[in-house]
Coordinates of C-alpha atoms and ligand atoms in Angstrom, one line a residue:
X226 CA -38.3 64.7 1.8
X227 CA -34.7 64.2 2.6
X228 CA -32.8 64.5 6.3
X229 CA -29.8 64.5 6.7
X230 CA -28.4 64.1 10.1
X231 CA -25.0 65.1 11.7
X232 CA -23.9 62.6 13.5
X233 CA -21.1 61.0 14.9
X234 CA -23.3 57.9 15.7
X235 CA -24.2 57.2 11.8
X236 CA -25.3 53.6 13.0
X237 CA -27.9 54.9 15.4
X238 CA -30.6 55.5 12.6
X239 CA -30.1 51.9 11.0
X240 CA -32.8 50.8 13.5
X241 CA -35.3 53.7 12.5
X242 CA -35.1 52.5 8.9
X243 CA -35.4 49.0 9.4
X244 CA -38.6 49.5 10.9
X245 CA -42.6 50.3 10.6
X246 CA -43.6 53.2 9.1
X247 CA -40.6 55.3 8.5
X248 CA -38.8 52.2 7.3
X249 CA -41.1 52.1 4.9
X250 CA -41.6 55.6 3.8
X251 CA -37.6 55.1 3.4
X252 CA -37.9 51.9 1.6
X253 CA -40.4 53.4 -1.3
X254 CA -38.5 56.9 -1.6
X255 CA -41.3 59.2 0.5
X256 CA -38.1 59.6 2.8
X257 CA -34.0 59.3 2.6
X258 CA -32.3 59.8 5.8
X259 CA -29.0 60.7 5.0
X260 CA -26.4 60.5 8.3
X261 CA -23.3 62.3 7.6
X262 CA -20.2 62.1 9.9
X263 CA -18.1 65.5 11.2
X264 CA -15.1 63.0 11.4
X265 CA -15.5 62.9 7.4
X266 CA -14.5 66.9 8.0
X267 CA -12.2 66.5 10.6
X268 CA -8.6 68.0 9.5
X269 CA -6.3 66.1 11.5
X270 CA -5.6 62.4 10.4
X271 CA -7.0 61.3 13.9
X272 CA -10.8 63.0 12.7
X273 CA -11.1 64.3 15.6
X274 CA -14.5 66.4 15.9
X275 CA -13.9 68.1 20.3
X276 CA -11.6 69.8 21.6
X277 CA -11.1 71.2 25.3
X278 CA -13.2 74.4 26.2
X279 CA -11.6 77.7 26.4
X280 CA -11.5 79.6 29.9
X281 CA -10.7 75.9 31.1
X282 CA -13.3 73.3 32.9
X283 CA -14.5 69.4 32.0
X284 CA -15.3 67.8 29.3
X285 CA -15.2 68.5 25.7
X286 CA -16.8 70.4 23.1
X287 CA -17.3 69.7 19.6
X288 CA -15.3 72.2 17.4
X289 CA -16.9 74.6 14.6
X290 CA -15.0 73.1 11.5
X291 CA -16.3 69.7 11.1
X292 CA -19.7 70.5 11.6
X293 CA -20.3 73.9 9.3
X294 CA -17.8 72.3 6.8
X295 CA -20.4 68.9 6.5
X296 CA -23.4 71.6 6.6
X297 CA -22.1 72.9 3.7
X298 CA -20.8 70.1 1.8
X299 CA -24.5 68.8 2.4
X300 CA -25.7 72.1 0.8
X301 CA -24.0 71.0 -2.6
X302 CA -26.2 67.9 -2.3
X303 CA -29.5 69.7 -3.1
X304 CA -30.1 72.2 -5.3
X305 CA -31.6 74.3 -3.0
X306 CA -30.2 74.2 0.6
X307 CA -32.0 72.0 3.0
X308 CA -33.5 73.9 6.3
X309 CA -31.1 73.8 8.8
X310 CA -31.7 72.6 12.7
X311 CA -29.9 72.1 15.5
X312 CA -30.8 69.9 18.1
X313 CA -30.5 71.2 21.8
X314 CA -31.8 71.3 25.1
X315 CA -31.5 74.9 24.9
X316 CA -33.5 75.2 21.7
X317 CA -37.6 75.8 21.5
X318 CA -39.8 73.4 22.3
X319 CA -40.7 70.6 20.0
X320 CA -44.5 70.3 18.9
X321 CA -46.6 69.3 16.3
X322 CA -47.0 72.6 15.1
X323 CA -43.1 72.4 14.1
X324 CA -43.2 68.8 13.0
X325 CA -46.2 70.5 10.4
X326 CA -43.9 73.1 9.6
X327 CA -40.9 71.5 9.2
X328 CA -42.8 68.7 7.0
X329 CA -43.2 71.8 4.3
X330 CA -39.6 71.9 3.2
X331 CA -37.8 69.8 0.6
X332 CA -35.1 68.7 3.2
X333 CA -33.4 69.4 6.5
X334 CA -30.2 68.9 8.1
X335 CA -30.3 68.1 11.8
X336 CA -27.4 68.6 13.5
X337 CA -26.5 66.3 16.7
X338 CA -24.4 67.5 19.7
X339 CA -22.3 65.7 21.2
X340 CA -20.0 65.5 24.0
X341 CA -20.1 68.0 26.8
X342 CA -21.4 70.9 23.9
X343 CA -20.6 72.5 20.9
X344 CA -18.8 75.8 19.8
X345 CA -21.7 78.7 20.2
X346 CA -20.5 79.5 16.7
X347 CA -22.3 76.5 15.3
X348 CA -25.6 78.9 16.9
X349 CA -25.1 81.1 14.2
X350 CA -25.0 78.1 11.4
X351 CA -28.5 77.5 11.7
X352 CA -31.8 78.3 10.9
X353 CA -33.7 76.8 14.2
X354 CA -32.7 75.6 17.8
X355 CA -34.7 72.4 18.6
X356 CA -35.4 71.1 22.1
X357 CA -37.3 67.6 22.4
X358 CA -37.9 68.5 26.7
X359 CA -36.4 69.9 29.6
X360 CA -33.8 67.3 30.1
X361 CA -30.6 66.4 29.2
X362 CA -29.1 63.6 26.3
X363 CA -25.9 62.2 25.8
X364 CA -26.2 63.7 22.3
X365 CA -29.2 65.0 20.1
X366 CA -30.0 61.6 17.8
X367 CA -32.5 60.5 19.9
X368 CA -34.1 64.3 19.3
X369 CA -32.8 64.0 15.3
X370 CA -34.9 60.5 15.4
X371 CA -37.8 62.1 16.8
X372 CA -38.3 65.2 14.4
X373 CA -38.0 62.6 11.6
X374 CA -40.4 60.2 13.2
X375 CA -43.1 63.1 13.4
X376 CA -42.5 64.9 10.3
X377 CA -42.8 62.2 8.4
X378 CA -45.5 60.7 9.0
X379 CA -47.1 63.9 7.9
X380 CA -46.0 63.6 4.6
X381 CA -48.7 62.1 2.1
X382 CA -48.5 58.3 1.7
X383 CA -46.4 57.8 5.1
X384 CA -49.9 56.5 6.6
X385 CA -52.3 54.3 5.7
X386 CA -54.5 57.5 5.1
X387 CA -54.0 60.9 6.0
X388 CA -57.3 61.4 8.1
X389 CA -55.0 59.4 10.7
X390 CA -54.0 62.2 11.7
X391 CA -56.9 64.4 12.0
X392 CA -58.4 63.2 15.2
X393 CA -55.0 62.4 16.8
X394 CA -53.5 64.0 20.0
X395 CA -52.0 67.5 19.1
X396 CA -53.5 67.6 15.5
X397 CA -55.8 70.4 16.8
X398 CA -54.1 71.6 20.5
X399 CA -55.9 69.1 22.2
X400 CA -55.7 65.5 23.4
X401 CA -57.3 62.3 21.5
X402 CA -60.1 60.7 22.8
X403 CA -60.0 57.4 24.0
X404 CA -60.0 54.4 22.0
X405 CA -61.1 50.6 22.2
X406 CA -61.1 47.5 20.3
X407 CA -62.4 44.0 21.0
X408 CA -63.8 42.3 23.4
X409 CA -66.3 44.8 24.1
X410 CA -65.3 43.3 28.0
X411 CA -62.2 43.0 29.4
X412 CA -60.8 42.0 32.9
X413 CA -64.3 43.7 34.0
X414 CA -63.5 46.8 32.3
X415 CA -66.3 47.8 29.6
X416 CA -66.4 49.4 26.4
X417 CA -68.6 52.1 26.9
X418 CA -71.9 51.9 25.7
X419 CA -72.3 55.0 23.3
X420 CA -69.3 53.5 20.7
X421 CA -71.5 50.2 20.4
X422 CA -74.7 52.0 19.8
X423 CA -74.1 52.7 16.0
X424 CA -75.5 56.1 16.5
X425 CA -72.6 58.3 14.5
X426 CA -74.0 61.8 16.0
X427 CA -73.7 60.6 19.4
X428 CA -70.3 58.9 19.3
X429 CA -68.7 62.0 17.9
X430 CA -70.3 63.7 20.3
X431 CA -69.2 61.6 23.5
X432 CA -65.5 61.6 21.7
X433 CA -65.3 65.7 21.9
X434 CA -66.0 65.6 25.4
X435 CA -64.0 62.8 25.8
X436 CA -61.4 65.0 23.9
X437 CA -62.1 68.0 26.1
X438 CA -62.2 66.2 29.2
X439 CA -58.5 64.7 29.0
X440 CA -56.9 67.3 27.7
X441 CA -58.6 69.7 30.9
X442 CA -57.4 66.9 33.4
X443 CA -53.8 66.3 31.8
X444 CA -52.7 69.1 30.0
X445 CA -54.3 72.2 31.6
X446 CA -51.7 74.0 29.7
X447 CA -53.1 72.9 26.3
X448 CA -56.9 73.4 27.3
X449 CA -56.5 77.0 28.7
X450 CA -54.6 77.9 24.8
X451 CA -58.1 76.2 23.8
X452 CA -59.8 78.7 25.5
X453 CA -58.4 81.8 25.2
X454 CA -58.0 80.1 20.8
X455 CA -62.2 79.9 21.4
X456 CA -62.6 82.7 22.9
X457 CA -60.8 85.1 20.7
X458 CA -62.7 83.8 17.9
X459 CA -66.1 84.4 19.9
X460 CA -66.9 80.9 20.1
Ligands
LIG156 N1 -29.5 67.0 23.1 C1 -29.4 66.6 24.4 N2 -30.6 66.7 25.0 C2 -31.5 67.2 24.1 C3 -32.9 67.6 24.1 N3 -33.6 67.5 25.3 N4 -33.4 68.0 23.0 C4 -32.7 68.2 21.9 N5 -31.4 67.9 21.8 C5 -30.8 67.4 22.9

Protein backbone atom coordinates (compact mmCIF):
# COMPACT_ATOMS: atom_id res chain seq x y z
CA UNK A 1 0.00 0.00 0.00
CA UNK A 2 1.51 3.25 -0.75
CA UNK A 3 0.86 6.88 1.35
CA UNK A 4 1.74 9.66 0.33
CA UNK A 5 1.76 12.48 2.63
CA UNK A 6 1.59 16.28 2.09
CA UNK A 7 3.75 17.73 4.02
CA UNK A 8 5.77 20.54 4.59
CA UNK A 9 7.56 18.66 7.41
CA UNK A 10 8.90 15.75 4.97
CA UNK A 11 11.46 14.89 7.81
CA UNK A 12 8.72 14.18 10.44
CA UNK A 13 8.03 10.58 9.10
CA UNK A 14 11.88 9.56 8.96
CA UNK A 15 11.27 8.48 12.62
CA UNK A 16 8.00 6.29 11.78
CA UNK A 17 10.20 4.41 9.27
CA UNK A 18 13.08 3.82 11.16
CA UNK A 19 11.10 2.07 13.58
CA UNK A 20 9.14 -1.35 14.77
CA UNK A 21 6.59 -2.54 12.82
CA UNK A 22 5.88 0.00 10.14
CA UNK A 23 9.64 0.35 9.66
CA UNK A 24 9.56 -2.76 8.79
CA UNK A 25 6.51 -3.21 6.70
CA UNK A 26 8.47 -0.18 4.80
CA UNK A 27 11.65 -1.88 4.78
CA UNK A 28 10.20 -5.29 2.93
CA UNK A 29 7.84 -3.28 0.51
CA UNK A 30 4.22 -4.10 2.43
CA UNK A 31 4.34 -0.21 2.72
CA UNK A 32 6.08 3.10 0.97
CA UNK A 33 5.36 6.27 2.55
CA UNK A 34 5.97 8.72 0.17
CA UNK A 35 6.09 12.59 1.81
CA UNK A 36 5.75 15.16 -0.87
CA UNK A 37 6.43 18.87 -0.25
CA UNK A 38 3.68 21.83 -1.49
CA UNK A 39 6.92 24.07 -1.62
CA UNK A 40 7.97 21.65 -4.65
CA UNK A 41 4.58 23.40 -6.20
CA UNK A 42 5.01 26.68 -4.95
CA UNK A 43 5.22 29.33 -7.98
CA UNK A 44 7.21 31.96 -6.57
CA UNK A 45 11.08 31.38 -6.28
CA UNK A 46 10.67 31.89 -2.43
CA UNK A 47 8.13 28.36 -2.44
CA UNK A 48 6.04 29.90 -0.46
CA UNK A 49 2.91 27.55 0.38
CA UNK A 50 0.42 30.62 3.02
CA UNK A 51 -0.63 33.43 2.36
CA UNK A 52 -2.72 36.12 4.59
CA UNK A 53 -6.59 35.30 4.89
CA UNK A 54 -9.02 37.30 3.03
CA UNK A 55 -11.60 39.56 5.04
CA UNK A 56 -8.37 40.25 7.18
CA UNK A 57 -7.47 38.58 10.80
CA UNK A 58 -4.13 36.49 12.19
CA UNK A 59 -2.23 34.13 10.98
CA UNK A 60 -1.80 32.44 7.72
CA UNK A 61 -3.42 30.00 5.53
CA UNK A 62 -2.02 27.67 3.26
CA UNK A 63 -2.96 28.58 -0.43
CA UNK A 64 -5.01 26.18 -2.92
CA UNK A 65 -2.08 25.88 -5.67
CA UNK A 66 0.56 24.05 -4.06
CA UNK A 67 -1.42 21.62 -2.47
CA UNK A 68 -4.12 20.38 -5.44
CA UNK A 69 -1.14 20.98 -7.90
CA UNK A 70 1.09 18.06 -5.71
CA UNK A 71 -2.33 16.04 -5.41
CA UNK A 72 -2.33 15.79 -8.82
CA UNK A 73 1.17 15.45 -9.77
CA UNK A 74 0.84 12.39 -7.17
CA UNK A 75 -2.10 11.13 -9.23
CA UNK A 76 0.36 10.60 -12.32
CA UNK A 77 2.38 8.34 -9.87
CA UNK A 78 -0.15 5.50 -9.78
CA UNK A 79 -2.07 4.28 -12.39
CA UNK A 80 -5.11 4.53 -10.70
CA UNK A 81 -5.47 7.59 -8.29
CA UNK A 82 -4.75 7.05 -4.77
CA UNK A 83 -7.80 7.85 -2.20
CA UNK A 84 -7.58 11.14 -1.17
CA UNK A 85 -7.80 12.44 2.71
CA UNK A 86 -7.42 15.41 4.45
CA UNK A 87 -6.47 15.62 7.77
CA UNK A 88 -8.54 18.05 10.11
CA UNK A 89 -9.91 18.75 13.31
CA UNK A 90 -13.00 19.50 11.59
CA UNK A 91 -13.14 16.15 9.75
CA UNK A 92 -15.03 12.73 11.12
CA UNK A 93 -13.79 10.98 13.64
CA UNK A 94 -10.98 8.51 13.32
CA UNK A 95 -11.72 4.71 14.18
CA UNK A 96 -10.88 1.38 13.40
CA UNK A 97 -13.64 0.99 11.28
CA UNK A 98 -11.88 3.70 8.90
CA UNK A 99 -8.35 2.46 9.47
CA UNK A 100 -10.21 -1.14 8.00
CA UNK A 101 -11.54 0.78 5.29
CA UNK A 102 -8.98 2.81 4.37
CA UNK A 103 -6.54 -0.44 4.49
CA UNK A 104 -8.74 -1.60 1.25
CA UNK A 105 -7.34 0.79 -1.25
CA UNK A 106 -4.16 0.56 -3.25
CA UNK A 107 -2.89 3.98 -1.90
CA UNK A 108 -3.79 7.28 -0.24
CA UNK A 109 -2.67 10.68 -0.18
CA UNK A 110 -3.04 12.45 3.23
CA UNK A 111 -2.94 15.84 3.14
CA UNK A 112 -1.41 17.88 6.26
CA UNK A 113 -2.55 21.45 7.28
CA UNK A 114 -0.61 23.68 8.33
CA UNK A 115 -0.34 27.09 9.62
CA UNK A 116 -3.34 28.84 10.92
CA UNK A 117 -5.62 26.70 8.06
CA UNK A 118 -6.03 26.04 4.64
CA UNK A 119 -8.06 27.56 1.62
CA UNK A 120 -11.78 25.83 2.01
CA UNK A 121 -11.18 25.12 -1.64
CA UNK A 122 -8.72 22.33 -0.77
CA UNK A 123 -12.40 20.83 0.89
CA UNK A 124 -13.50 20.22 -2.33
CA UNK A 125 -10.06 18.27 -3.45
CA UNK A 126 -10.79 15.45 -1.41
CA UNK A 127 -12.41 12.44 -0.95
CA UNK A 128 -12.67 12.33 3.11
CA UNK A 129 -12.15 14.81 6.07
CA UNK A 130 -10.22 13.02 8.83
CA UNK A 131 -10.16 14.12 12.49
CA UNK A 132 -7.74 12.10 14.97
CA UNK A 133 -9.96 14.07 18.34
CA UNK A 134 -11.48 17.04 19.44
CA UNK A 135 -8.32 19.06 19.79
CA UNK A 136 -6.16 21.04 18.05
CA UNK A 137 -2.44 20.36 16.24
CA UNK A 138 0.11 22.61 15.00
CA UNK A 139 -0.42 20.65 11.69
CA UNK A 140 -2.01 17.26 10.62
CA UNK A 141 1.41 14.80 10.52
CA UNK A 142 0.93 13.66 13.78
CA UNK A 143 -2.83 12.60 12.45
CA UNK A 144 -1.07 11.48 8.76
CA UNK A 145 1.30 9.29 11.15
CA UNK A 146 -1.54 7.86 12.88
CA UNK A 147 -3.78 6.72 9.94
CA UNK A 148 -0.64 5.03 8.58
CA UNK A 149 0.21 3.46 11.90
CA UNK A 150 -3.29 1.84 12.08
CA UNK A 151 -3.90 1.00 8.54
CA UNK A 152 -1.09 -0.69 8.19
CA UNK A 153 -0.88 -2.93 10.52
CA UNK A 154 -3.96 -4.31 9.04
CA UNK A 155 -2.48 -5.17 5.99
CA UNK A 156 -1.40 -8.96 5.74
CA UNK A 157 2.23 -9.63 6.83
CA UNK A 158 2.52 -6.22 8.93
CA UNK A 159 2.05 -8.52 12.16
CA UNK A 160 3.46 -11.41 13.35
CA UNK A 161 0.01 -12.99 12.50
CA UNK A 162 -3.15 -11.49 11.69
CA UNK A 163 -5.26 -13.10 14.56
CA UNK A 164 -3.34 -10.10 16.52
CA UNK A 165 -5.85 -8.33 15.75
CA UNK A 166 -8.89 -10.18 16.33
CA UNK A 167 -9.22 -9.94 20.08
CA UNK A 168 -7.68 -6.43 20.19
CA UNK A 169 -9.47 -3.21 21.48
CA UNK A 170 -11.86 -1.87 18.71
CA UNK A 171 -11.50 -5.03 16.48
CA UNK A 172 -15.22 -5.80 17.33
CA UNK A 173 -16.65 -2.24 19.14
CA UNK A 174 -15.51 -3.28 22.25
CA UNK A 175 -12.45 -3.01 24.56
CA UNK A 176 -9.67 -5.90 25.01
CA UNK A 177 -9.58 -7.80 27.98
CA UNK A 178 -6.82 -7.58 30.21
CA UNK A 179 -3.58 -9.12 29.82
CA UNK A 180 -0.62 -10.57 31.99
CA UNK A 181 2.71 -12.06 31.70
CA UNK A 182 5.17 -13.40 34.21
CA UNK A 183 5.58 -13.55 37.41
CA UNK A 184 2.32 -14.87 38.14
CA UNK A 185 2.94 -12.22 41.38
CA UNK A 186 3.94 -8.90 41.32
CA UNK A 187 4.43 -6.09 43.96
CA UNK A 188 1.38 -8.15 45.64
CA UNK A 189 -0.72 -7.88 42.67
CA UNK A 190 -1.83 -11.47 41.35
CA UNK A 191 -2.46 -12.95 38.15
CA UNK A 192 -5.81 -14.08 38.36
CA UNK A 193 -6.45 -17.58 38.94
CA UNK A 194 -8.71 -18.67 35.96
CA UNK A 195 -5.60 -17.71 33.12
CA UNK A 196 -3.40 -20.31 35.13
CA UNK A 197 -5.93 -22.95 35.33
CA UNK A 198 -5.29 -24.35 31.67
CA UNK A 199 -9.02 -24.73 31.34
CA UNK A 200 -9.42 -22.99 27.63
CA UNK A 201 -13.50 -22.76 28.04
CA UNK A 202 -13.24 -20.99 31.10
CA UNK A 203 -10.45 -18.50 30.24
CA UNK A 204 -12.32 -17.32 27.13
CA UNK A 205 -15.04 -17.11 29.10
CA UNK A 206 -13.67 -14.82 32.04
CA UNK A 207 -11.94 -12.71 28.99
CA UNK A 208 -15.54 -11.83 27.45
CA UNK A 209 -16.66 -10.54 30.61
CA UNK A 210 -13.57 -9.13 31.23
CA UNK A 211 -14.13 -7.54 27.65
CA UNK A 212 -17.62 -6.50 28.50
CA UNK A 213 -16.95 -5.28 31.80
CA UNK A 214 -14.23 -2.54 30.66
CA UNK A 215 -15.68 -1.50 27.85
CA UNK A 216 -19.26 -0.76 30.22
CA UNK A 217 -16.95 1.00 32.83
CA UNK A 218 -14.76 3.13 30.28
CA UNK A 219 -16.48 3.58 27.16
CA UNK A 220 -20.20 3.59 27.93
CA UNK A 221 -20.46 5.01 24.51
CA UNK A 222 -19.04 1.86 22.85
CA UNK A 223 -21.08 -0.71 25.06
CA UNK A 224 -24.51 0.99 24.56
CA UNK A 225 -23.63 0.68 20.24
CA UNK A 226 -23.07 -3.12 21.60
CA UNK A 227 -26.32 -3.20 22.76
CA UNK A 228 -28.53 -1.62 20.64
CA UNK A 229 -25.72 -3.94 17.55
CA UNK A 230 -27.21 -7.15 20.01
CA UNK A 231 -30.25 -6.19 20.23
CA UNK A 232 -31.14 -5.51 16.72
CA UNK A 233 -29.96 -8.77 15.81
CA UNK A 234 -32.19 -10.43 18.64
CA UNK A 235 -29.34 -11.59 20.58
N1 LIG B 1 -4.72 18.87 12.42
C1 LIG B 1 -4.69 19.56 13.58
N2 LIG B 1 -5.37 18.95 14.54
C2 LIG B 1 -5.88 17.80 13.99
C3 LIG B 1 -6.68 16.75 14.48
N3 LIG B 1 -7.14 16.72 15.73
N4 LIG B 1 -6.99 15.75 13.63
C4 LIG B 1 -6.55 15.76 12.36
N5 LIG B 1 -5.79 16.74 11.84
C5 LIG B 1 -5.45 17.75 12.65
Amino acid sequence: MHFYVVTIFPPMFDALLSVGLVGQAARKGTIRVIPVSPRDFAVDKHGSVDDAPYGGGHGMVMRPGPITDALDWIDACEEKPPHRVLLTPQGAPFNQTTARRLAQHHAVSLVCGRYEGFDERIRSCVDEEISIGDYVMTGGEVAAMAVIEASSRLLPGVLGSIESTYDESHADGSLEYPQYTRPPEFRGMKVPDVLLSGDHKKISIWRKDQSAQRTAERRPDLFARLNARATKRGA
